[in-house]
Each structure stands twice: as structure tokens, then as C-alpha cells.
Amino acid sequence: MSLWDRFRRGLSRTRDALTGAVGAALGRRTLDAATVEALEHALLAADVGPATTDRLIAEARKALDKDGSLDLRTALERAAASLVGTRSAAFAPGSEKPWVALLVGVNGVGKTTLAGKLAASYARVGKRTLLVAADTFRAAATEQLDVWAGRAGVEIVRSGTGSAAVTHDGLSAARARGADVVLVDTAGRLHTKHNLMAELQKMARVCARVVPGAPHHVLLVLDGTQGLNGLAQARAFASAVPVTSLAVTKLDGTSRGGVVLAIAGELGLPVSLVGLGEGLDDWQPFDAEAYARGLFE
């Protein structure tokens, strides 16, 4: 089974809730009041969010009015794909050397695991990759990243000092060693803790001092099972640091998969990656059309 087959299967809980609530109306070529009401309830239950729900239905209605051959299912798929497709972004090293990415997010969303998987993918294509264990708060975080570095076959910089200090040391080592890619695994922090968010800002400033222009990508990692809680998290992190794109983990087993639409629609933040399991290769660049089909097909 391909990763995207698994992805579509994983979205089955969200899809079943959506299609089950609307039923045969998905095959219709018009939208009546009863169908709109049922669709609103279904989308809200999938954590699409009120504003994005209204927008999605409006776009689907516009498509149906424009093309009488479309059914509601196809119109919704196209509207969803368009909404998140215009907000898509690649998580890929640029021409900078080293290219520096910060992985940020709350506790338990899978930042360390994703950092290890990404490091392995870059190492396989010949990029000298360095992992920086800047999570100095969580017990065994450094050891976990060390295991991933071993699996990926990449170097790691770790220290018992604070997050900003190990970030400085890591980027200095990357420059000295001629690294191509640096992935900085930051400590999980609640988006409501202002002192921890300020520390994240300090880490970004340290990056810029050591490597001009860094961080080149700030990847906000969200847990897909948390639904609209992820929207609040994304809003807070984006106000603290310049978030470049989102990675959504655990999206293969949630009934709240509509949150991707909510974040794209309400915050305008692009989605670059999805996590689909615990294996080394269990992640995938985000595909807007596959995601939309996974919701409504």
C-alpha cells in the first residue's frame, strides 16, 4: 500500500463523518437549504472551522452554478483542493549553505521523529546533514534524537546547556564542517507560555547571527488529532516567529482532518508535509488534490 493510499484510508474517519451526514446529496448538482445545513454540521464536526466552512460551501455553490455537469462531491473536492493548494509550500533546502530549518511546536506533536526522518531523506541524496538537539527540557529528548541520527546516518550536535547555546554551537559546527542542511529540533512549548515563546524568538535571532539569513525555514509541526486546537497553536506560533510552513503529523488516523482546511483558510499558512506513521519513510510532501479526494471521494 502506497503512503497516499494509507493517507486516504487514514482519512476514512473524517470522510465517513462528512459523507455520512450529507448522504446522497453529494451526487446532486444543486445546493438546497437542507443540504447546506447538513453540510455545515458535518464540516464543523470535522474541525474545518466556521469561517472556512462558509467559504468552502460558497466556493462549491459557485462551481455548481458555473458548470451544470458537476455534482456536489466534485465541487467540494475542487474547492478544498484550491483552498489548500494555494497555501502549499515545499519544505526543501535552498541554495544557502548551510540551509537552516527550525522545527517548532507544542509538546508531543512529533518534532523529534520528523527531524530524524527528514535528515535521513537528505542524507540519502548526498546532502551533508546535521541535527541539532536544542530540546534541553524534555527528559531523554537528546537521546531520542541521537537514535534517529544513528538511523539516518547523520551527525548530531548536543549539549546540556540552554537551547540558544546549543543552537549557536550547532550552527557554528555546521559552518565549520561544511554541512548542507541543519535541522534544529526545538523543545516543545505551550503556545500560551509567553516566556517560552520569547525563548524561541531568541533562538531565531541566534540562528541569524551565526548564519546570515537563517533560519531559512520555520516548520511548525501540528498533531492532526488535536483538530482546531492546532489552529490556536498555529496562530500563536506565527505571531512569535515567522512560520514558513506546516507539517501535520498523525493525519492518517483522525476524524478531525478538516483542520488542515481551517488553518489554510483562516491563517493563510501553507502545508508542506504530512506524517503517516512511525517508520523512517512514513512522511510525504503534502498533496492538495489527494487530500481533497481523501475527504470527499
PDB file of N, CA and C in Angstrom, residues 86 141 154 165 171 175 251 276 282 284 297:
ATOM      1  N   THR A  86      -3.468  26.606  -2.865  1.00  0.00           N
ATOM      2  CA  THR A  86      -2.874  27.936  -2.961  1.00  0.00           C
ATOM      3  C   THR A  86      -2.061  28.263  -1.724  1.00  0.00           C
ATOM      4  N   ALA A 141      15.100  13.686  25.437  1.00  0.00           N
ATOM      5  CA  ALA A 141      14.905  14.209  24.085  1.00  0.00           C
ATOM      6  C   ALA A 141      16.176  14.077  23.259  1.00  0.00           C
ATOM      7  N   VAL A 154      23.531  10.512  10.106  1.00  0.00           N
ATOM      8  CA  VAL A 154      23.934  11.918  10.048  1.00  0.00           C
ATOM      9  C   VAL A 154      24.585  12.314  11.371  1.00  0.00           C
ATOM     10  N   ALA A 165      22.118  28.311  23.417  1.00  0.00           N
ATOM     11  CA  ALA A 165      23.547  27.986  23.371  1.00  0.00           C
ATOM     12  C   ALA A 165      23.826  26.807  22.451  1.00  0.00           C
ATOM     13  N   LEU A 171      25.053  25.508  14.840  1.00  0.00           N
ATOM     14  CA  LEU A 171      25.239  26.218  13.580  1.00  0.00           C
ATOM     15  C   LEU A 171      26.705  26.562  13.334  1.00  0.00           C
ATOM     16  N   ARG A 175      28.855  25.258  10.003  1.00  0.00           N
ATOM     17  CA  ARG A 175      29.683  26.073   9.128  1.00  0.00           C
ATOM     18  C   ARG A 175      31.101  25.517   9.046  1.00  0.00           C
ATOM     19  N   LEU A 251      -1.975  12.403  10.731  1.00  0.00           N
ATOM     20  CA  LEU A 251      -3.152  12.723   9.936  1.00  0.00           C
ATOM     21  C   LEU A 251      -3.779  11.481   9.330  1.00  0.00           C
ATOM     22  N   LEU A 276       2.709  10.083   8.476  1.00  0.00           N
ATOM     23  CA  LEU A 276       1.773   8.976   8.281  1.00  0.00           C
ATOM     24  C   LEU A 276       2.164   7.718   9.047  1.00  0.00           C
ATOM     25  N   ASP A 282       7.868   7.193   6.671  1.00  0.00           N
ATOM     26  CA  ASP A 282       6.428   7.409   6.830  1.00  0.00           C
ATOM     27  C   ASP A 282       6.080   8.891   6.918  1.00  0.00           C
ATOM     28  N   GLN A 284       5.308  12.390   3.895  1.00  0.00           N
ATOM     29  CA  GLN A 284       5.071  12.671   2.476  1.00  0.00           C
ATOM     30  C   GLN A 284       4.893  14.171   2.288  1.00  0.00           C
ATOM     31  N   GLU A 297     -14.064  11.699  -1.462  1.00  0.00           N
ATOM     32  CA  GLU A 297     -14.282  10.702  -2.514  1.00  0.00           C
ATOM     33  C   GLU A 297     -15.228   9.600  -2.059  1.00  0.00           C
TER      34      GLU A 297
END
